[in-house]
């Protein structure tokens, strides 16, 4: 293929050696970075789970985001998809496109990436490195036992709708980054942490195996993401805005209506939204005692199609739902 300019970065191989090739951490990796492809020993009796997400500068993160945070978040958003499937991550590949190879940036990016990779005993097994506008694509591979994956399509009428953590913090973080709101010295770093270093809810996803009827991660706001469950499951839902979990910084920075709107429609929270049949609620509560992730019931699955929102006078942007009450 002819190109107008070389897409390979100079010193590409030493760059990979220096920043991405780590000592093997997993016994199931027969061959990692260095050959034309990686070789893995598969676990019999488990399903292979695969997810991919791309982050583009200026689209998925603001220009001038710290390299550490970009590396962290690129893996975190993929792990959030794994959490929403109830899956355990194991390996990942990295497609890295950047305008130039700059050592300091690469070191910080790699540090952010491997903070999470090491936490979940994941090994980087390959990738591709090219020149162009900054963009990061990660594909994560891992496992889930057969029939235990958390799908979007199996929510049933009467199931309770839960969300993990607090909602709207990343949206507030984005307002802080863009100078649209002033926060105090404790709130600001905390909401920036929520925006830039989302905590993938992997342990929660595993805990939900066998008891949740459906799950999704909240990347585009609760209303939009819950709607995906409703569509896939062919059901409707009621959500009570008064039950939405808000953090203290969100409550102090915004009016109740603004906080509600933020929690329902702002993206990037990477919490889980899941449904629990009423007969499994006591098991959920018992299992949650060993996990420090608060989970809150915010509504219920109903027969009537669409999403009914109660408990707020906030006028919401039309998101294509049947109606708001
Ligand atoms: P080829 O052109 O033959 O595909 P590459 O230069 O793309 O060779 O890759 C050489 C090796 O380095 C491969 O094992 C590849 O998976 C790995 N690699 C390339 N870029 C990355 C990256 N960004 N992260 C991890 N591994 C990478
Ligand atoms: Mg290649």
Coordinates of C-alpha atoms and ligand atoms in Angstrom, one line a residue:
X1 CA 0.0 0.0 0.0
X2 CA 1.5 3.4 -0.9
X3 CA 1.2 6.2 1.6
X4 CA 1.7 10.0 1.4
X5 CA 4.0 9.8 4.4
X6 CA 5.4 7.0 6.4
X7 CA 3.0 5.9 9.1
X8 CA 5.6 4.1 11.1
X9 CA 7.2 6.0 14.0
X10 CA 11.0 6.1 14.1
X11 CA 12.3 3.8 16.8
X12 CA 8.9 2.0 16.9
X13 CA 10.5 -1.3 18.0
X14 CA 12.5 0.1 20.8
X15 CA 9.5 2.2 21.9
X16 CA 7.5 -1.0 22.2
X17 CA 10.3 -2.7 24.1
X18 CA 10.7 0.2 26.4
X19 CA 7.1 1.1 27.3
X20 CA 4.9 -1.9 26.5
X21 CA 6.8 -5.1 26.7
X22 CA 6.7 -6.2 30.3
X23 CA 7.9 -9.5 31.8
X24 CA 5.2 -12.2 31.4
X25 CA 2.7 -12.2 34.1
X26 CA 0.4 -14.9 32.9
X27 CA 1.2 -18.6 32.5
X28 CA -1.5 -19.0 29.8
X29 CA 0.4 -16.6 27.4
X30 CA 2.6 -18.9 25.3
X31 CA 3.9 -16.0 23.2
X32 CA 3.3 -12.3 23.9
X33 CA 4.7 -9.2 22.2
X34 CA 7.4 -9.7 19.6
X35 CA 6.3 -12.0 16.9
X36 CA 3.6 -11.6 14.2
X37 CA 0.9 -12.6 16.6
X38 CA 0.4 -13.7 20.2
X39 CA -0.3 -17.3 21.3
X40 CA -2.6 -18.1 24.2
X41 CA -3.6 -21.4 25.9
X42 CA -7.4 -21.4 26.2
X43 CA -9.2 -22.6 29.4
X44 CA -11.5 -25.4 28.5
X45 CA -14.9 -24.9 30.1
X46 CA -14.9 -21.1 29.9
X47 CA -16.3 -18.8 27.2
X48 CA -13.8 -16.3 25.6
X49 CA -15.1 -12.8 26.1
X50 CA -13.9 -10.0 23.8
X51 CA -14.5 -6.2 24.0
X52 CA -13.0 -3.2 22.2
X53 CA -13.2 0.5 22.7
X54 CA -11.5 3.4 21.0
X55 CA -10.7 6.8 22.6
X56 CA -10.0 9.7 20.3
X57 CA -8.4 12.9 21.6
X58 CA -10.9 15.8 21.6
X59 CA -13.8 13.4 21.3
X60 CA -13.5 10.9 24.2
X61 CA -11.2 13.0 26.4
X62 CA -10.3 16.7 26.4
X63 CA -7.1 17.8 24.6
X64 CA -4.3 18.2 27.2
X65 CA -5.7 15.3 29.4
X66 CA -2.7 13.9 31.3
X67 CA -1.0 10.9 29.5
X68 CA -1.4 8.8 32.7
X69 CA -5.1 9.4 32.7
X70 CA -5.4 8.6 29.0
X71 CA -3.6 5.3 29.5
X72 CA -5.7 4.5 32.6
X73 CA -9.0 5.4 31.0
X74 CA -8.4 3.6 27.7
X75 CA -8.2 0.3 29.7
X76 CA -10.8 1.3 32.3
X77 CA -13.6 1.8 29.7
X78 CA -12.9 -1.7 28.3
X79 CA -12.9 -3.2 31.7
X80 CA -16.2 -1.5 32.4
X81 CA -17.7 -3.4 29.5
X82 CA -16.2 -6.6 31.0
X83 CA -17.8 -5.7 34.4
X84 CA -21.2 -5.3 32.7
X85 CA -20.8 -8.8 31.2
X86 CA -19.8 -10.4 34.6
X87 CA -16.5 -11.3 32.9
X88 CA -12.9 -11.7 34.2
X89 CA -10.2 -9.9 32.1
X90 CA -7.0 -11.7 31.2
X91 CA -5.2 -10.3 28.1
X92 CA -5.3 -7.1 26.0
X93 CA -4.0 -5.7 22.8
X94 CA -3.2 -2.0 22.1
X95 CA -3.6 0.0 18.9
X96 CA -1.8 3.3 19.5
X97 CA -1.9 6.1 17.0
X98 CA 0.0 9.3 18.0
X99 CA 1.4 12.4 16.3
X100 CA 4.9 11.8 17.6
X101 CA 6.8 9.4 19.9
X102 CA 7.6 11.4 23.0
X103 CA 9.3 9.5 25.9
X104 CA 7.9 11.4 28.8
X105 CA 4.3 11.1 27.4
X106 CA 4.8 7.4 26.6
X107 CA 6.1 6.7 30.1
X108 CA 3.2 8.3 31.8
X109 CA 0.7 6.7 29.4
X110 CA 2.3 3.3 30.0
X111 CA 2.2 3.9 33.8
X112 CA -1.5 4.7 33.7
X113 CA -2.2 1.7 31.6
X114 CA -0.3 -0.8 33.7
X115 CA -1.7 0.4 37.0
X116 CA -5.0 -1.2 36.0
X117 CA -3.5 -4.0 34.0
X118 CA -1.5 -5.2 37.0
X119 CA -4.4 -4.8 39.4
X120 CA -6.4 -7.3 37.3
X121 CA -3.4 -9.6 36.4
X122 CA -3.7 -8.7 32.7
X123 CA -1.0 -9.1 30.2
X124 CA -0.5 -6.9 27.1
X125 CA 0.1 -9.4 24.4
X126 CA 0.4 -7.3 21.2
X127 CA -0.8 -4.3 19.3
X128 CA 0.0 -1.9 16.6
X129 CA 1.8 1.5 16.7
X130 CA 1.2 4.1 14.0
X131 CA 1.6 7.9 13.4
X132 CA -1.5 10.1 13.2
X133 CA -3.9 12.1 15.4
X134 CA -3.9 10.7 19.0
X135 CA -6.2 7.7 19.3
X136 CA -6.1 4.6 21.5
X137 CA -7.9 1.4 20.7
X138 CA -7.8 -1.5 23.3
X139 CA -9.2 -4.9 22.9
X140 CA -9.6 -6.9 26.1
X141 CA -10.0 -10.7 26.2
X142 CA -11.0 -12.8 29.1
X143 CA -13.4 -15.4 30.5
X144 CA -16.9 -16.0 31.7
X145 CA -18.4 -19.4 32.7
X146 CA -21.0 -20.7 30.2
X147 CA -24.5 -19.3 30.8
X148 CA -23.3 -16.8 33.4
X149 CA -22.7 -13.7 31.3
X150 CA -24.8 -10.7 32.2
X151 CA -26.8 -9.8 29.1
X152 CA -28.9 -6.8 28.2
X153 CA -31.7 -8.9 26.9
X154 CA -33.0 -10.8 29.9
X155 CA -34.6 -8.2 32.2
X156 CA -38.1 -9.3 33.3
X157 CA -41.2 -7.5 34.5
X158 CA -41.0 -7.0 38.3
X159 CA -37.2 -7.0 38.4
X160 CA -35.7 -4.2 40.5
X161 CA -33.3 -1.7 38.8
X162 CA -30.1 -1.0 40.6
X163 CA -27.1 1.3 40.0
X164 CA -23.7 1.1 41.6
X165 CA -21.8 4.0 43.1
X166 CA -23.0 7.6 42.5
X167 CA -24.1 9.1 39.2
X168 CA -23.3 12.4 37.6
X169 CA -19.8 12.9 39.1
X170 CA -18.0 12.6 35.8
X171 CA -20.4 15.0 34.2
X172 CA -19.6 17.5 36.9
X173 CA -15.9 16.8 36.4
X174 CA -16.2 17.8 32.7
X175 CA -17.9 21.1 33.8
X176 CA -14.9 21.7 36.1
X177 CA -12.3 20.9 33.4
X178 CA -14.0 23.2 30.9
X179 CA -14.3 26.0 33.5
X180 CA -18.1 25.9 33.5
X181 CA -18.3 25.5 37.3
X182 CA -16.2 26.4 40.3
X183 CA -15.6 23.7 42.9
X184 CA -13.8 23.8 46.2
X185 CA -10.4 22.2 46.8
X186 CA -11.8 18.9 48.0
X187 CA -14.6 18.5 45.5
X188 CA -12.6 19.4 42.4
X189 CA -9.8 16.7 42.6
X190 CA -12.5 14.1 43.5
X191 CA -14.7 14.8 40.5
X192 CA -11.7 14.9 38.2
X193 CA -10.7 11.5 39.6
X194 CA -14.2 10.3 38.8
X195 CA -13.9 11.7 35.2
X196 CA -10.3 10.6 34.5
X197 CA -9.9 7.5 36.5
X198 CA -13.2 5.6 36.5
X199 CA -13.2 2.5 38.7
X200 CA -14.2 -0.5 36.6
X201 CA -16.7 -2.5 38.6
X202 CA -15.2 -5.9 37.7
X203 CA -15.7 -7.4 41.2
X204 CA -19.3 -6.3 41.2
X205 CA -19.9 -7.9 37.8
X206 CA -18.6 -11.2 39.0
X207 CA -20.7 -10.9 42.2
X208 CA -23.8 -10.4 40.0
X209 CA -23.3 -13.7 38.2
X210 CA -26.3 -16.0 38.8
X211 CA -28.4 -13.3 40.5
X212 CA -28.8 -10.4 38.1
X213 CA -31.1 -10.7 35.1
X214 CA -29.4 -8.1 33.0
X215 CA -26.6 -5.5 33.2
X216 CA -25.0 -2.6 31.3
X217 CA -22.3 -0.1 32.1
X218 CA -23.3 3.5 32.3
X219 CA -21.2 5.3 29.7
X220 CA -23.8 7.6 28.2
X221 CA -26.0 8.4 31.2
X222 CA -28.5 6.2 33.0
X223 CA -31.5 7.0 30.8
X224 CA -29.7 6.2 27.5
X225 CA -28.0 3.1 28.9
X226 CA -31.1 1.7 30.7
X227 CA -33.0 2.2 27.5
X228 CA -30.6 -0.3 25.8
X229 CA -31.7 -2.9 28.4
X230 CA -35.4 -2.0 27.9
X231 CA -35.1 -2.3 24.1
X232 CA -33.1 -5.6 24.2
X233 CA -35.4 -7.1 26.8
X234 CA -38.6 -5.8 25.3
X235 CA -39.9 -4.3 28.5
X236 CA -40.3 -0.8 30.1
X237 CA -39.2 0.8 33.3
X238 CA -40.1 3.2 36.1
X239 CA -37.3 5.3 37.6
X240 CA -37.8 7.4 40.7
X241 CA -35.4 10.4 40.5
X242 CA -35.6 10.8 44.3
X243 CA -33.8 7.5 44.7
X244 CA -30.8 8.5 42.5
X245 CA -27.5 8.2 44.4
X246 CA -25.7 11.6 44.4
X247 CA -22.2 12.2 45.8
X248 CA -21.7 15.0 48.4
X249 CA -19.7 17.1 45.9
X250 CA -22.5 16.8 43.3
X251 CA -25.1 17.8 45.9
X252 CA -23.2 20.8 47.1
X253 CA -22.2 22.0 43.6
X254 CA -25.6 21.8 41.8
X255 CA -29.3 22.4 42.5
X256 CA -31.4 19.3 42.9
X257 CA -32.8 19.6 39.4
X258 CA -29.4 20.1 37.8
X259 CA -27.9 17.2 39.8
X260 CA -30.8 15.0 38.7
X261 CA -30.3 16.0 35.0
X262 CA -26.6 15.3 35.3
X263 CA -27.1 11.9 36.9
X264 CA -29.6 10.9 34.3
X265 CA -28.0 12.2 31.1
X266 CA -24.2 12.9 31.6
X267 CA -21.8 10.2 30.4
X268 CA -18.6 8.7 31.6
X269 CA -19.7 7.5 35.0
X270 CA -18.9 3.8 34.2
X271 CA -21.0 2.6 37.0
X272 CA -23.2 -0.5 36.4
X273 CA -27.0 -0.5 35.9
X274 CA -28.4 -4.0 36.5
X275 CA -31.7 -5.7 37.2
X276 CA -32.4 -8.1 40.0
X277 CA -35.5 -10.4 40.3
X278 CA -37.2 -9.7 43.6
X279 CA -36.4 -13.3 44.8
X280 CA -32.6 -12.6 44.4
X281 CA -32.6 -9.3 46.3
X282 CA -31.7 -10.8 49.6
X283 CA -28.8 -12.7 48.0
X284 CA -27.6 -9.4 46.4
X285 CA -27.7 -7.6 49.7
X286 CA -25.8 -10.4 51.5
X287 CA -23.1 -10.6 48.7
X288 CA -22.7 -6.8 48.7
X289 CA -21.6 -6.8 52.3
X290 CA -18.2 -8.1 51.3
X291 CA -17.8 -5.5 48.5
X292 CA -17.3 -1.8 49.3
X293 CA -19.5 -0.6 46.3
X294 CA -22.8 0.9 47.4
X295 CA -25.7 -0.2 45.1
X296 CA -29.0 1.6 45.1
X297 CA -32.4 0.5 43.8
X298 CA -33.8 3.3 41.6
X299 CA -36.8 1.7 39.9
X300 CA -38.5 -1.3 38.5
X301 CA -39.0 -3.1 35.2
X302 CA -42.6 -2.9 34.0
X303 CA -44.7 -4.4 31.2
X304 CA -45.6 -1.1 29.5
X305 CA -42.9 -0.1 26.9
X306 CA -40.8 3.0 27.5
X307 CA -39.2 4.7 30.4
X308 CA -41.4 6.5 33.0
X309 CA -39.5 9.0 35.2
X310 CA -41.1 10.2 38.5
X311 CA -39.9 12.3 41.4
X312 CA -38.5 15.3 39.5
X313 CA -39.8 18.4 37.8
X314 CA -36.6 18.7 35.7
X315 CA -37.4 19.0 32.0
X316 CA -35.3 16.4 30.3
X317 CA -34.1 16.5 26.8
X318 CA -36.0 14.2 24.6
X319 CA -33.9 11.0 24.3
X320 CA -36.4 9.1 22.2
X321 CA -38.2 7.5 25.1
X322 CA -41.9 7.0 24.9
X323 CA -42.8 9.4 27.7
X324 CA -41.7 11.0 31.0
X325 CA -44.2 11.5 33.7
Ligands
LIG1 P1 4.2 -6.0 12.1 O1 4.4 -4.8 11.2 O2 4.9 -7.2 11.6 O3 2.8 -6.3 12.4 P2 4.6 -4.5 14.4 O4 5.7 -3.5 14.4 O5 3.3 -4.0 14.2 O6 5.0 -5.7 13.4 O7 4.6 -5.3 15.8 C1 5.7 -5.9 16.3 C2 5.4 -6.6 17.6 O8 5.1 -5.6 18.6 C3 4.1 -7.4 17.5 O9 4.2 -8.5 18.4 C4 3.0 -6.5 18.0 O10 1.9 -7.2 18.5 C5 3.8 -5.7 19.0 N1 3.2 -4.3 19.1 C6 3.2 -3.3 18.2 N2 2.7 -2.2 18.7 C7 2.3 -2.5 20.0 C8 1.7 -1.7 21.0 N3 1.3 -0.5 20.8 N4 1.5 -2.4 22.2 C9 1.8 -3.6 22.3 N5 2.4 -4.4 21.4 C10 2.7 -3.8 20.3
LIG2 MG1 1.5 -4.7 13.1

